[in-house]
XYZ file of C-alpha atoms in Angstrom:
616
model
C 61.472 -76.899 -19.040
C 62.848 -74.776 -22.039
C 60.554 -72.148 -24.034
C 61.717 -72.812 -27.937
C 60.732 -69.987 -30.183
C 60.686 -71.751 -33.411
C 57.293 -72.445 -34.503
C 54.038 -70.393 -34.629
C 50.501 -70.379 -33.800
C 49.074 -70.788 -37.167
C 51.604 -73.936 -37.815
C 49.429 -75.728 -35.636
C 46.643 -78.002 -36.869
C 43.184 -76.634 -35.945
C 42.116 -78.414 -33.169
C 45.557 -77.636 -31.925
C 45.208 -74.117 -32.234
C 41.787 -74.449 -30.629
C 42.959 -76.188 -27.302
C 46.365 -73.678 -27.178
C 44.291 -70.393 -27.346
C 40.816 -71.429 -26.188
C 41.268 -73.522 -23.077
C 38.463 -72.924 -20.283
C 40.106 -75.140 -17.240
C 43.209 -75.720 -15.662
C 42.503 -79.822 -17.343
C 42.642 -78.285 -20.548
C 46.001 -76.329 -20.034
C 47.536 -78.946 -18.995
C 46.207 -80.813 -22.292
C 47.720 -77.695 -24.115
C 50.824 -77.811 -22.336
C 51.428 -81.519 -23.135
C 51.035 -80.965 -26.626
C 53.277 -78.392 -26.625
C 55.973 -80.484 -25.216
C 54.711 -83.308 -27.059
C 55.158 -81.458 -30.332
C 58.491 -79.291 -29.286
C 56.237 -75.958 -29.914
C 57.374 -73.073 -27.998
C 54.857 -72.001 -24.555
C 55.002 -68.724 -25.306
C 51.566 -69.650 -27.923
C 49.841 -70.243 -24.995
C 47.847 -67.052 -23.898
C 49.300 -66.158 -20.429
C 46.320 -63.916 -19.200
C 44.544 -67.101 -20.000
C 46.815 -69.298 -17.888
C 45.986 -66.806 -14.909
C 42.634 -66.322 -15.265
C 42.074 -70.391 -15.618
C 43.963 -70.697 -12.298
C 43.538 -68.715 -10.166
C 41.112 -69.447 -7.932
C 43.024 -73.183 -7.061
C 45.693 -73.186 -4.849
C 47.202 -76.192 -6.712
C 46.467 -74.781 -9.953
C 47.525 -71.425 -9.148
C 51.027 -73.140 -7.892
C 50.800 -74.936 -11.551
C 49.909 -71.607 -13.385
C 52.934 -70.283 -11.336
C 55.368 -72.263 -12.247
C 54.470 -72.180 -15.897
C 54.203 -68.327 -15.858
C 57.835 -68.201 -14.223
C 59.020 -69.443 -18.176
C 57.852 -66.360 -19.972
C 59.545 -63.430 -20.805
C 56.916 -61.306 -19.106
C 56.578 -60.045 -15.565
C 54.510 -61.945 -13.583
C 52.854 -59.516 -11.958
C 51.760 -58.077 -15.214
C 50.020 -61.140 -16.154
C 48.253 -61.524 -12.704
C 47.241 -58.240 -12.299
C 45.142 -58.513 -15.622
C 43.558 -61.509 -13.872
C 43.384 -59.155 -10.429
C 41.538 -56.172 -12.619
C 38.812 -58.404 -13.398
C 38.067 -60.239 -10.267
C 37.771 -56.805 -8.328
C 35.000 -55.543 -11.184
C 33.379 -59.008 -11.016
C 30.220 -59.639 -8.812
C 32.539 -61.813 -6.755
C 35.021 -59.041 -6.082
C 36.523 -61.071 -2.912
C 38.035 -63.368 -5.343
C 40.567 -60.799 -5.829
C 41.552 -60.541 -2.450
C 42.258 -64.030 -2.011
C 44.081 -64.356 -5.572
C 46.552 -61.232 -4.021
C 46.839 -63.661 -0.559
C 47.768 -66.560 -3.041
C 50.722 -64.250 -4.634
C 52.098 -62.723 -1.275
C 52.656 -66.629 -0.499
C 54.187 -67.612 -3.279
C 56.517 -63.903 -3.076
C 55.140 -62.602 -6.188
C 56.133 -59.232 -5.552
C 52.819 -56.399 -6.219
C 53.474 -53.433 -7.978
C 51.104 -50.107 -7.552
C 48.714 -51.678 -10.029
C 48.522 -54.323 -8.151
C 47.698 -52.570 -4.846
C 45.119 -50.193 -6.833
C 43.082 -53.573 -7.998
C 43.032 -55.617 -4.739
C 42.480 -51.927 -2.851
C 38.995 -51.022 -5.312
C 37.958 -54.856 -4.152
C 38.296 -54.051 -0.753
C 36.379 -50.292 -1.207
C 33.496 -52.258 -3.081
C 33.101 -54.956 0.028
C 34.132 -52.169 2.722
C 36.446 -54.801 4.037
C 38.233 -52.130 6.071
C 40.587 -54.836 7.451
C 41.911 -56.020 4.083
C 42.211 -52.641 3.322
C 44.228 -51.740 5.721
C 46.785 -54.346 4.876
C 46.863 -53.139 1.515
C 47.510 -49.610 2.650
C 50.277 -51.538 4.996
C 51.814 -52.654 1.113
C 51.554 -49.402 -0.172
C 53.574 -47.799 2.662
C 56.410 -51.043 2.968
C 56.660 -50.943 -0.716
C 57.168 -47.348 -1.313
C 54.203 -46.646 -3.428
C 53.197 -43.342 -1.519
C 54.707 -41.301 -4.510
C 51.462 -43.134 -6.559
C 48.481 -40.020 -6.626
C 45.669 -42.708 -8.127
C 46.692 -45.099 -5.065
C 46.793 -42.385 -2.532
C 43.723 -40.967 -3.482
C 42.268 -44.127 -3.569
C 43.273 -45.275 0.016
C 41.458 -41.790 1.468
C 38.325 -42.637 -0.694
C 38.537 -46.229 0.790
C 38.564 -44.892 4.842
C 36.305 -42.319 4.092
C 33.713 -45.058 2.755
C 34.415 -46.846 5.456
C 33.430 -43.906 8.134
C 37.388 -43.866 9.339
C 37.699 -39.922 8.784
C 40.211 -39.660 11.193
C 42.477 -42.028 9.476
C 41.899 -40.435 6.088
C 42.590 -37.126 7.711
C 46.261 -38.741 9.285
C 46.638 -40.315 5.407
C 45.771 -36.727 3.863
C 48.181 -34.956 6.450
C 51.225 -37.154 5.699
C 50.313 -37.161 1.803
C 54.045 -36.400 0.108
C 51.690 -34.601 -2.481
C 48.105 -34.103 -3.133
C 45.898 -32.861 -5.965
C 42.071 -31.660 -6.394
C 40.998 -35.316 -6.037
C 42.746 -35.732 -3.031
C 40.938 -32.514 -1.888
C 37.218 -33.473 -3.421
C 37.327 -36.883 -1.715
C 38.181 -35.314 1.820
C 35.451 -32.945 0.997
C 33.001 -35.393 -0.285
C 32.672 -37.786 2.498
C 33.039 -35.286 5.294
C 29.619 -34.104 4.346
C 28.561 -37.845 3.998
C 29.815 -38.019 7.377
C 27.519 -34.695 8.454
C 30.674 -32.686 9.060
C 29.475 -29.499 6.943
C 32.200 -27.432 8.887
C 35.031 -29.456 8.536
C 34.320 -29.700 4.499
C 33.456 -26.004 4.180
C 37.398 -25.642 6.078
C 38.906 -28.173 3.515
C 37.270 -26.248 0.639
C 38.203 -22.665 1.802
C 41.423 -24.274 1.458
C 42.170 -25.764 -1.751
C 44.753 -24.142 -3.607
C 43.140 -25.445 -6.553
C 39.554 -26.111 -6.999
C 37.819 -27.367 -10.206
C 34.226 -27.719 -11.060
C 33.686 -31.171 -8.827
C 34.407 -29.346 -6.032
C 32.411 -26.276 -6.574
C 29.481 -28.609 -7.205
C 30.104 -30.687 -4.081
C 30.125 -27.622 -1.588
C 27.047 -26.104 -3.210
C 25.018 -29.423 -3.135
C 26.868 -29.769 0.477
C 25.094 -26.591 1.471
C 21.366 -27.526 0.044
C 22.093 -30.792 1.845
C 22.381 -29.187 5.494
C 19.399 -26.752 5.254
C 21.990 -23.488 4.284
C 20.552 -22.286 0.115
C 21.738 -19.048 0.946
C 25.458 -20.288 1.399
C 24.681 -22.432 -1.654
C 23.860 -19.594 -4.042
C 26.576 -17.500 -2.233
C 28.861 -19.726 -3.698
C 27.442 -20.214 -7.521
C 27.631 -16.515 -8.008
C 31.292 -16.643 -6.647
C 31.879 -19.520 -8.751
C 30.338 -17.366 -11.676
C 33.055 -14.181 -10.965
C 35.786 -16.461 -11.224
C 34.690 -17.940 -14.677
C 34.507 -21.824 -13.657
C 32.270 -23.322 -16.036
C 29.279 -25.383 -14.469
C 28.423 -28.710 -15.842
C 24.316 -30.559 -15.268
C 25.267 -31.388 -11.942
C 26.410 -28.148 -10.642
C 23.009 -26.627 -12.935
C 20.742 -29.444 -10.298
C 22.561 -28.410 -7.447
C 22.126 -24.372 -7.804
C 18.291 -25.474 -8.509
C 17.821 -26.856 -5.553
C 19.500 -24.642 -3.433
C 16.839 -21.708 -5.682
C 13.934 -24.081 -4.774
C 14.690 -23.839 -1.056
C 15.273 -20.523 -0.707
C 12.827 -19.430 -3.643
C 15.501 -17.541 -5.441
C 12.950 -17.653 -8.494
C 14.903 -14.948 -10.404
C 18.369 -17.083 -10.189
C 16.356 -20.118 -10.802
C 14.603 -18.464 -14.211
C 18.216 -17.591 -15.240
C 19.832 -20.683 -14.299
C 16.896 -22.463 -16.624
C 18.068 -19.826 -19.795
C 21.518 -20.929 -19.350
C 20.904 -24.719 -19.469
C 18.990 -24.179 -22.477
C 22.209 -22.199 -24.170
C 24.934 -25.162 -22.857
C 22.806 -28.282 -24.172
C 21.464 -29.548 -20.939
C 17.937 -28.457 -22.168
C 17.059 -32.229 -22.259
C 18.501 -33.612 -19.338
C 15.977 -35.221 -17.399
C 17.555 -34.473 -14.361
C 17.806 -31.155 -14.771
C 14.428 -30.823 -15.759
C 12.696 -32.159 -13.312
C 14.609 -30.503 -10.627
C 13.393 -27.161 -12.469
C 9.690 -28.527 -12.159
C 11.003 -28.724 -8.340
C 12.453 -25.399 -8.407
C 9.246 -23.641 -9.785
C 7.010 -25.171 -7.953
C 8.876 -23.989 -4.657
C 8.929 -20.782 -5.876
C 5.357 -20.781 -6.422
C 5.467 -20.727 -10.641
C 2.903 -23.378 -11.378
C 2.544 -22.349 -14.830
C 6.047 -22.284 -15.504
C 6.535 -25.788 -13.709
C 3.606 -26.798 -15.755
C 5.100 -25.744 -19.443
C 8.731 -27.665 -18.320
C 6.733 -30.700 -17.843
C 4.874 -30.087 -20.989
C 7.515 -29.681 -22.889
C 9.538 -32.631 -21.770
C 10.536 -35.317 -24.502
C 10.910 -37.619 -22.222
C 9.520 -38.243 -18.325
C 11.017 -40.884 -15.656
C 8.582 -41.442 -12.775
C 10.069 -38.266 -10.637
C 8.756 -36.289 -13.288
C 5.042 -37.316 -12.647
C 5.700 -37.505 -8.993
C 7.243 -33.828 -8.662
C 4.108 -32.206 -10.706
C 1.252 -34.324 -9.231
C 3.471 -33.172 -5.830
C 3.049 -29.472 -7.250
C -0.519 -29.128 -7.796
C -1.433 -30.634 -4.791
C 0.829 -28.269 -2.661
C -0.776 -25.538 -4.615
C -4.075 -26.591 -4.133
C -4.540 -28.186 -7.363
C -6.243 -31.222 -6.484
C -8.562 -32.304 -8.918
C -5.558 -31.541 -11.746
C -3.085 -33.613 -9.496
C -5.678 -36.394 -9.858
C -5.670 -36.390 -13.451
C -2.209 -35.921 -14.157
C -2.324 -39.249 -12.175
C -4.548 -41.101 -14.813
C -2.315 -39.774 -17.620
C 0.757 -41.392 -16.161
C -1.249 -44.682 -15.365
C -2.731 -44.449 -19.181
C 0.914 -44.067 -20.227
C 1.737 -46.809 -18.566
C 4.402 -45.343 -16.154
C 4.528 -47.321 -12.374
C 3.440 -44.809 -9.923
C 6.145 -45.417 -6.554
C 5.678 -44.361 -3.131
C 6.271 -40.746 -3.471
C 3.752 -40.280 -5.667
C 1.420 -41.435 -3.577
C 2.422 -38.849 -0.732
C 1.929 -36.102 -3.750
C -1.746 -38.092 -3.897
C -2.616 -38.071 -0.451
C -1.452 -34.691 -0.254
C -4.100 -33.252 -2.724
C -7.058 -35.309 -1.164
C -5.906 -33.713 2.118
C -6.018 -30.459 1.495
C -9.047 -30.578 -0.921
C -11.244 -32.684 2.069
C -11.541 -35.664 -0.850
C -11.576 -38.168 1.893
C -12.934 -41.160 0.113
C -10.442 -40.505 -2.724
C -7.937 -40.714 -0.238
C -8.729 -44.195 1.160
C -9.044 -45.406 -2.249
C -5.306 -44.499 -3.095
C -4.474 -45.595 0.482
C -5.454 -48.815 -0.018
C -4.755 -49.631 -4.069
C -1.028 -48.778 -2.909
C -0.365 -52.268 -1.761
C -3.125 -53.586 -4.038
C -2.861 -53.038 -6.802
C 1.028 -51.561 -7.366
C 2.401 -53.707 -4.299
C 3.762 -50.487 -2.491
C 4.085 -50.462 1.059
C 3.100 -48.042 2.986
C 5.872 -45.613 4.690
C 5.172 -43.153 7.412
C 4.786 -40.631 5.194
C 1.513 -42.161 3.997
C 0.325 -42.615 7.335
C 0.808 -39.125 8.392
C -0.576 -38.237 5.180
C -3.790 -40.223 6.243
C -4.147 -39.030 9.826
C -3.439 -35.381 8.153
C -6.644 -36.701 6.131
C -9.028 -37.256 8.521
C -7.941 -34.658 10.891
C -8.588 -31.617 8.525
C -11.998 -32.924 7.769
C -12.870 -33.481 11.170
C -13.121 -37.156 11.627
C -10.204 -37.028 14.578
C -11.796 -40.129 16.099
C -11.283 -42.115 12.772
C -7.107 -40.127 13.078
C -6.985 -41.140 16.276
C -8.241 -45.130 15.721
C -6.170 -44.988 12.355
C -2.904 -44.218 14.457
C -3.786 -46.561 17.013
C -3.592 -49.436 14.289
C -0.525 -48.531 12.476
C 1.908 -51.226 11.859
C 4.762 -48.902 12.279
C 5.545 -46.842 15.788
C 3.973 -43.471 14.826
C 6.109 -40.475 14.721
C 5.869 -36.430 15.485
C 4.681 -35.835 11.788
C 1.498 -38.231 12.497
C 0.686 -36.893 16.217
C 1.283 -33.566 14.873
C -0.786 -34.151 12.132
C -3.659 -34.812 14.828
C -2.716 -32.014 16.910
C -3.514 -29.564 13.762
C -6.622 -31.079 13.530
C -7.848 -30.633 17.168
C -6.993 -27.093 16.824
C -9.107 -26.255 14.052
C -11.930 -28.834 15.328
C -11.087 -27.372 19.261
C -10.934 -30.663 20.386
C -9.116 -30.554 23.654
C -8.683 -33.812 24.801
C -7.482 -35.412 21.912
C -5.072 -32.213 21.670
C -3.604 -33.290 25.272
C -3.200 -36.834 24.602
C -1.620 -35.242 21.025
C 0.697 -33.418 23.438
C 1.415 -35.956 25.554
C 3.055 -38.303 22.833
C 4.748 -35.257 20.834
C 6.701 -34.338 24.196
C 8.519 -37.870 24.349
C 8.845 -37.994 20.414
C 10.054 -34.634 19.538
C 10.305 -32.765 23.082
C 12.283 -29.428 21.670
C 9.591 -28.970 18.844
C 8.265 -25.763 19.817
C 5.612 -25.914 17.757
C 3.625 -28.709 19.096
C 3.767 -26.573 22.766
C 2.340 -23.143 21.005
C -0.452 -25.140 19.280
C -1.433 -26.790 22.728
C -1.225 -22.998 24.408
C -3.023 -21.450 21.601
C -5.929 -24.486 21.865
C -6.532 -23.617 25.589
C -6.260 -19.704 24.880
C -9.201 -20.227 22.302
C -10.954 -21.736 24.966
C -10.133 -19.234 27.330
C -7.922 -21.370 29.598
C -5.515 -18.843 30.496
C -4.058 -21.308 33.568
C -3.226 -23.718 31.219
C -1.962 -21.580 28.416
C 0.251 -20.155 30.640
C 0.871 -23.573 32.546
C 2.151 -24.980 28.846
C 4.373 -21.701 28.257
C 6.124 -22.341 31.682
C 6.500 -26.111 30.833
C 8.332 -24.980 27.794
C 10.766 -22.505 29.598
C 11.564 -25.204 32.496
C 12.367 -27.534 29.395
C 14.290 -25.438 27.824
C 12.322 -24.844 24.573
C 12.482 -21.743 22.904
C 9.948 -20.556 20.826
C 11.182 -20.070 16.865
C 10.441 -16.549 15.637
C 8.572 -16.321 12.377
C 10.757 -15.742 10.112
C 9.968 -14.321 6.034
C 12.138 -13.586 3.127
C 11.333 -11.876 -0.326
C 13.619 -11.535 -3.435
C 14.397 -8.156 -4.887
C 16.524 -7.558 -7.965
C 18.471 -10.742 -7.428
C 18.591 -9.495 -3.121
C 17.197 -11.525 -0.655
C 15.814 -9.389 2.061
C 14.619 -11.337 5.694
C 12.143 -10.176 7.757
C 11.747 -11.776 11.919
C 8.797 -11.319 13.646
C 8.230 -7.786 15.146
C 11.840 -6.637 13.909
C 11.873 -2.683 13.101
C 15.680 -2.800 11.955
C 15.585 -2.918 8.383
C 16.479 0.433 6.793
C 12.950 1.010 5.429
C 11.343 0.007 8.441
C 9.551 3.441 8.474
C 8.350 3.079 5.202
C 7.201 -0.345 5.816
C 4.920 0.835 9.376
C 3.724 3.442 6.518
C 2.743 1.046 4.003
C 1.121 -1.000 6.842
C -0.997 1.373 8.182
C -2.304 2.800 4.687
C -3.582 -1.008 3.940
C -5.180 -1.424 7.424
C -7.165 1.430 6.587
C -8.577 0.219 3.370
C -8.679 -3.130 4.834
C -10.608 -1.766 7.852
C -13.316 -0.415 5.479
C -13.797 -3.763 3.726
C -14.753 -5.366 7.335
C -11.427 -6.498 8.493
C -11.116 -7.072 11.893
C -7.813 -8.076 13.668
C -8.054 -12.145 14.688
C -5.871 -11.318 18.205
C -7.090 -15.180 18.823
C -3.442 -16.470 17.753
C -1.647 -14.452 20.023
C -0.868 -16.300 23.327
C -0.564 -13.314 25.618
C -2.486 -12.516 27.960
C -2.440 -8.961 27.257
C -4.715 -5.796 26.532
C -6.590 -5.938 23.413
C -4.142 -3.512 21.495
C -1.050 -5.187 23.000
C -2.319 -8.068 20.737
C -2.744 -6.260 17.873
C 0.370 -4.994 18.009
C 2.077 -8.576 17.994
C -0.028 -9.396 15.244
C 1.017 -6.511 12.842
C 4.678 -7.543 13.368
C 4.156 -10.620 11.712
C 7.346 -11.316 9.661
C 4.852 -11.898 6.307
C 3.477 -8.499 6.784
C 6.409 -6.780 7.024
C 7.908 -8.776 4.309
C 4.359 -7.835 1.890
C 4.611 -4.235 2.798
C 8.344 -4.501 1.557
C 7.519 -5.909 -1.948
C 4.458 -3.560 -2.146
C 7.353 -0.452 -1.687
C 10.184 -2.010 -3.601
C 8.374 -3.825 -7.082
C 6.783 -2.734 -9.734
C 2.773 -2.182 -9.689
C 1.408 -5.409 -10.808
C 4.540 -7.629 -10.673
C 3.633 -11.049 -8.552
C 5.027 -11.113 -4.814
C 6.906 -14.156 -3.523
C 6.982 -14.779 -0.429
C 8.974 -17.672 1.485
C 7.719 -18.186 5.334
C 9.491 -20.503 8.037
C 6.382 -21.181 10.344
C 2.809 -21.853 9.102
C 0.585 -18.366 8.152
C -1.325 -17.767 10.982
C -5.130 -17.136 10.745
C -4.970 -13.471 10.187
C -2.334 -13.119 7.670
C -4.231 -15.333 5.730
C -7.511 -13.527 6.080
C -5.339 -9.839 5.643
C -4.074 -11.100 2.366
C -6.883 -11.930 0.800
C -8.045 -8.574 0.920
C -4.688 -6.854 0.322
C -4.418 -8.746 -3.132
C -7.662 -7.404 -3.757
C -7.137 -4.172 -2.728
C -3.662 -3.298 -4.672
C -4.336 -5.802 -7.079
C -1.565 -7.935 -7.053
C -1.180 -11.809 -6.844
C 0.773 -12.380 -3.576
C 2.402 -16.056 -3.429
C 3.558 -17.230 0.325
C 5.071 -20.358 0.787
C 4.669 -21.931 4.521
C 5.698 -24.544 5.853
C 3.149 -26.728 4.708
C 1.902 -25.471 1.462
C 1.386 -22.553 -0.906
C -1.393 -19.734 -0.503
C -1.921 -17.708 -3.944
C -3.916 -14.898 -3.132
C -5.483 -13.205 -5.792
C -8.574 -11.338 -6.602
C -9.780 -11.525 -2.648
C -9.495 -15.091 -2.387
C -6.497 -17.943 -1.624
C -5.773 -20.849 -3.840
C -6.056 -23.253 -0.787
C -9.666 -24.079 0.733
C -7.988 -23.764 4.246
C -5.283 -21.615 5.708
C -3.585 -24.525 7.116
C-alpha cells in the first residue's frame, strides 16, 4: 500500500470529501479507504485522529486502524494518544485502559504522554492494580525524569490510601517540586496523619500559597485553630499572598477559636483583593461571626449578599437559633421558602435547634415531620438527637425516651446524651441511669456523661452513689476534662483552666473577683455549690466554684479592655448553673455585654439577663 501525495482534499467531489473527513464507523473508513485507492488519492486526507478514535475500541478494527496508521508520516503513538486523552476524560474512562492493553500487544511503544493518560484513567477508577503497571512502564521505560508523571503516580497511591508506597515513590524521586510536596501533604491529612504532613511541610524548601492553605485548613480540620492562625500570621511576615481559599480557611480556623479581631480583619482584606463577592467566602464569614458571637455583623454579611446558595440560609437560620433567636430563625426560614430556595438537611438541624432551645415543641414536630413530606429529606441522626434534645428540655422525657426507642437508626451518644441533660434538669433519676447505662457502651471515655450522672445523685443527696460513679470512672480510666476558657486581647489569646492561679495577673484577677462578689452579694447572689461534686465543707465548694475557668477568664477582660467594649468569651465545657446566674448580674453591674460561647450554644448577657431562656 503506497501513500501518493498528489491530490488534495478539496479536489474531491462533495460527497467524497464528506465520507474522507466525516466517517463515524470503522464500515465507513473502510468505504473511505476504498475510494481512496479506487481513485489513486493519497491516505494522508484521511483524518488520522479520526481513524483512532473510530477504532479503537475493536480488536479487529483496531488491528485495521493499525495497519493503516503504520502508512503515515506521523508517530503512532501521537495519533493514539489523542484517542487515549479522551477516553480517560470520558464517563467510560476504562476504555482507555483497555485501548493502552490493545497497543502494548500490538508493540506500539508509549511515550510519557501516554503513561500520563492511561495513569489519570486509572486515578479516576482507583484501579490501583492497573496503576501499578503503569507505574511498572514509567520505571522500564525511563520516564522517572517526567515531574507531571511523577507527581501524578504519588497523587494516584495517595488516592488510593497506599501512603507508604507514595512515601517509597517520593523518597526515590530523582527530583521533586512544590507539587510533589503539596500532594504528599494533601493526602496525609486525608489519611488523618496531621503529624506526618505538619513534618513534610516544615520541610519544603519551597512552599507556595497551595501549601500554606493546605496546612492551615489541615489544622482547622484536626481540632488545632490556634496552630492554624499561627501559621497565617507567619505566612503574612513572609509576604505570600493568600488567595479565597486560604481567606475560608483562616475563617474557619477564627470561627473555632473566636479570633473575632483576625476574623474582622481578614473580612477588610477580602473586601480590598476582590473576593468581596465570593459566596464562599461569605458565608464562611456568616460562620465566623456567628462563632464569635457577632450576630449583627453575621446578620449585615447576609444582608448584603448579592447572591445566596442554600449554606447561606442554613448558616444564619443555624446562627439565630444558637443565639437564641428563634422566632427570627423561623422567619428567615419562610423567606428562603418564599424565594424559592430548597431547604436540605442541615437546615433543618439549624430548625430543630431553635424550637429546642425556645421550648416550641409543636413547631418542632411540624418541621420533623414536613422533612420527608413535603421536601423528601430523610432524617439523619442529627435530627433525631435534635428531637430527643426537644422533648427532653421541655420535660416530656417519657415522649424522649419512647421517641428513641422507635428510631429507625441505632441511636448514638449525642441522642442518649441528649436525654441525660434532660433528666438532670427534670431530676429524673431513673431515666438518667438507664441514660448512663447506654452512654457507657457507646462512648465509655466521655467524661461528661459520668459527671452529669454524679452531679444528678449529688442533687439528690446520694453521696454513695456520687461517689460510687466517681470511682467507676477512675477504675475505667476516665479522666475528668478541666474547664477550660479563652479570651482575645489585642490580637492575644489568653487561656484560662479551671482553678489555675498561674497567669501573671492572677492577683489582679482574685482582686477583680472579689470586688464583683461583693456587689453581687448585695444584689442577692448566693453561691449555687449544687454543681460541685465534692463532698466537702460548704466553703471548700465555694472555692471550686470561683475557680471556674469563665470567671477567671471575665475578671481578665474586665482588667485588660476598655470600659464598655463587649467581652468574648470561648468555653470548652457547658456554663455551669452559677456562672450563668453570676453573669447576669455582673453585666448588669459593670455594664458590659459579656458573650460566652459553650459547648452547646451562646449566652449574651446583658442588662441582667441572658439571651438564652435556659442555661443549658
Amino acid at each position: 500500500m503506497q501513500v501518493i501525495m498528489s491530490s488534495s482534499l478539496h479536489s474531491l467531489p462533495w460527497s467524497a470529501q464528506t465520507l474522507v473527513s466525516n466517517f463515524n464507523s470503522p464500515l465507513e473508513l473502510k468505504q473511505a479507504h476504498a475510494h481512496l485507492i479506487k481513485t489513486n488519492t493519497p491516505l494522508s486526507l484521511i483524518p488520522p485522529s479520526r481513524i483512532a478514535s473510530v477504532c479503537a475500541l475493536s480488536h479487529l478494527d483496531f488491528s485495521y486502524a493499525h495497519r493503516l496508521l503504520a502508512h503515515f508520516h506521523q508517530r503512532q503513538i501521537v495519533v493514539w494518544n489523542s484517542c487515549l486523552k479522551t477516553l480517560a476524560e470520558s464517563d467510560s474512562p476504562f476504555d482507555a485502559i483497555l485501548l493502552f492493553r490493545r497497543l502494548r500487544e500490538f508493540d506500539v511503544v508509549p511515550d510519557s504522554f501516554t503513561c500520563a493518560f492511561v495513569l489519570k484513567a486509572c486515578t479516576a477508577l482507583l484501579d490501583d492494580k492497573n496503576g501499578k503497571i503503569i507505574h511498572g512502564v514509567v520505571e522500564k521505560f525511563g520516564f522517572q525524569w517526567n515531574m507531571v508523571l511523577q507527581n501524578m503516580i504519588l497523587n494516584f497511591y495517595g488516592l488510593c490510601g497506599e501512603m507508604s508506597t507514595a512515601r517509597l515513590v517520593f523518597d526515590k524521586m530523582p527530583q521533586r517540586d512544590v507539587v510533589s510536596w503539596n500532594v504528599m501533604i494533601t493526602h496525609l491529612v486525608k489519611s488523618g496523619d496531621f503529624e506526618g504532613a505538619y513534618g513534610f511541610f516544615s520541610r519544603m524548601p519551597e512552599r507556595n500559597v497551595r501549601s500554606w492553605t493546605m496546612m492551615i485548613s489541615a489544622c482547622v480540620h484536626c481540632g488545632k485553630p490556634k496552630e492554624g492562625v499561627q501559621l497565617f500570621m507567619e505566612m503574612e511576615k513572609i509576604g505570600v499572598q493568600v488567595n479565597e481559599v486560604t481567606v475560608v480557611a483562616v475563617l474557619s480556623a477564627c470561627a473555632d477559636l473566636g479570633a473575632l479581631e483576625l476574623g474582622m480583619r481578614i473580612h477588610e482584606y477580602s473586601k480590598r483583593s476582590g473576593f468581596g463577592g465570593n459566596v464562599r467566602v461569605l458565608n464562611t464569614l456568616i460562620d465566623m461571626y456567628v462563632k464569635c458571637g457577632c450576630l449583627e455583623e453575621a446578620r449585615r454579611v447576609f444582608e448584603e449578599m448579592e447572591e445566596r446558595t442554600i449554606v447561606s440560609w442554613s448558616a444564619m437560620i443555624q446562627g439565630l437559633a444558637i443565639h437564641g433567636h428563634a422566632q427570627e430563625a423561623l422567619r428567615v426560614f419562610s423567606m428562603m421558602i418564599e424565594m424559592g430556595v430548597m431547604p436540605n438537611g442541615v437546615t433543618f438541624i439549624g430548625l430543630l435547634h431553635a424550637c429546642s432551645h425556645m421550648g416550641l415543641v409543636n413547631e418542632g414536630r411540624r418541621f420533623f415531620s414536613c422533612m420527608t413530606r413535603d421536601y423528601e429529606i430523610i432524617p439523619e441522626i442529627e435530627h433525631y438527637g435534635c428531637m430527643v434534645d426537644l422533648y427532653s428540655r421541655a420535660g416530656l422525657l417519657q415522649e424522649a425516651h419512647e421517641f428513641i426507642m422507635n428510631m429507625p437508626i441505632k441511636p448514638n451518644g449525642v441522642v442518649w446524651g441528649a436525654l441525660l441533660g434532660g433528666c438532670k434538669v427534670h431530676k429524673n433519676i431513673e431515666l438518667a441511669e438507664e441514660a448512663t447505662r447506654h452512654l457507657a457502651q457507646l462512648d465509655p471515655l466521655n467524661d461528661g456523661y459520668y459527671i452529669v450522672l454524679s452531679n444528678i445523685y449529688a442533687e439528690a443527696e446520694r453521696w454513695e452513689d456520687a461517689s460510687r460513679v466517681r470511682k467507676l470512672m477512675k477504675n475505667r480510666g476516665v479522666k475528668k476534662k478541666p474547664g477550660c476558657s479563652s479570651i482575645m486581647v489585642d490580637g492575644v489569646i489568653h487561656e484560662f483552666v479551671a482553678g489555675d492561679d498561674s497567669h501573671s495577673q492572677a492577683n489582679e484577677i482574685s482582686d477583680m473577683w472579689e470586688k464583683l462578689l461583693d456587689y453581687m452579694k448585695l444584689r442577692g447572689y448566693k453561691p449555687d455549690t449544687s454543681v460541685v461534686l465534692l463532698d466537702v465543707e460548704e466553703k471548700e465548694k465555694e472555692k471550686f466554684l470561683y475557680g471556674h475557668s469563665e470567671k477567671l477568664a471575665l475578671c481578665f477582660g474586665l482588667i485588660n479592655t476598655p470600659p464598655g467594649s463587649v467581652i468574648r468569651i470561648m468555653k470548652n465545657l457547658r456554663v455551669c448553673e452559677d456562672c450563668h446566674a453570676a453573669f447576669k448580674l455582673i453585666s448588669a453591674i459593670v455594664n458590659r455585654e459579656i458573650v460566652v460561647r459553650d459547648r452547646n450554644r451562646f449566652h449574651c448577657f446583658k442588662d441582667g439577663a441572658c439571651s438564652c431562656q435556659d442555661f443549658w
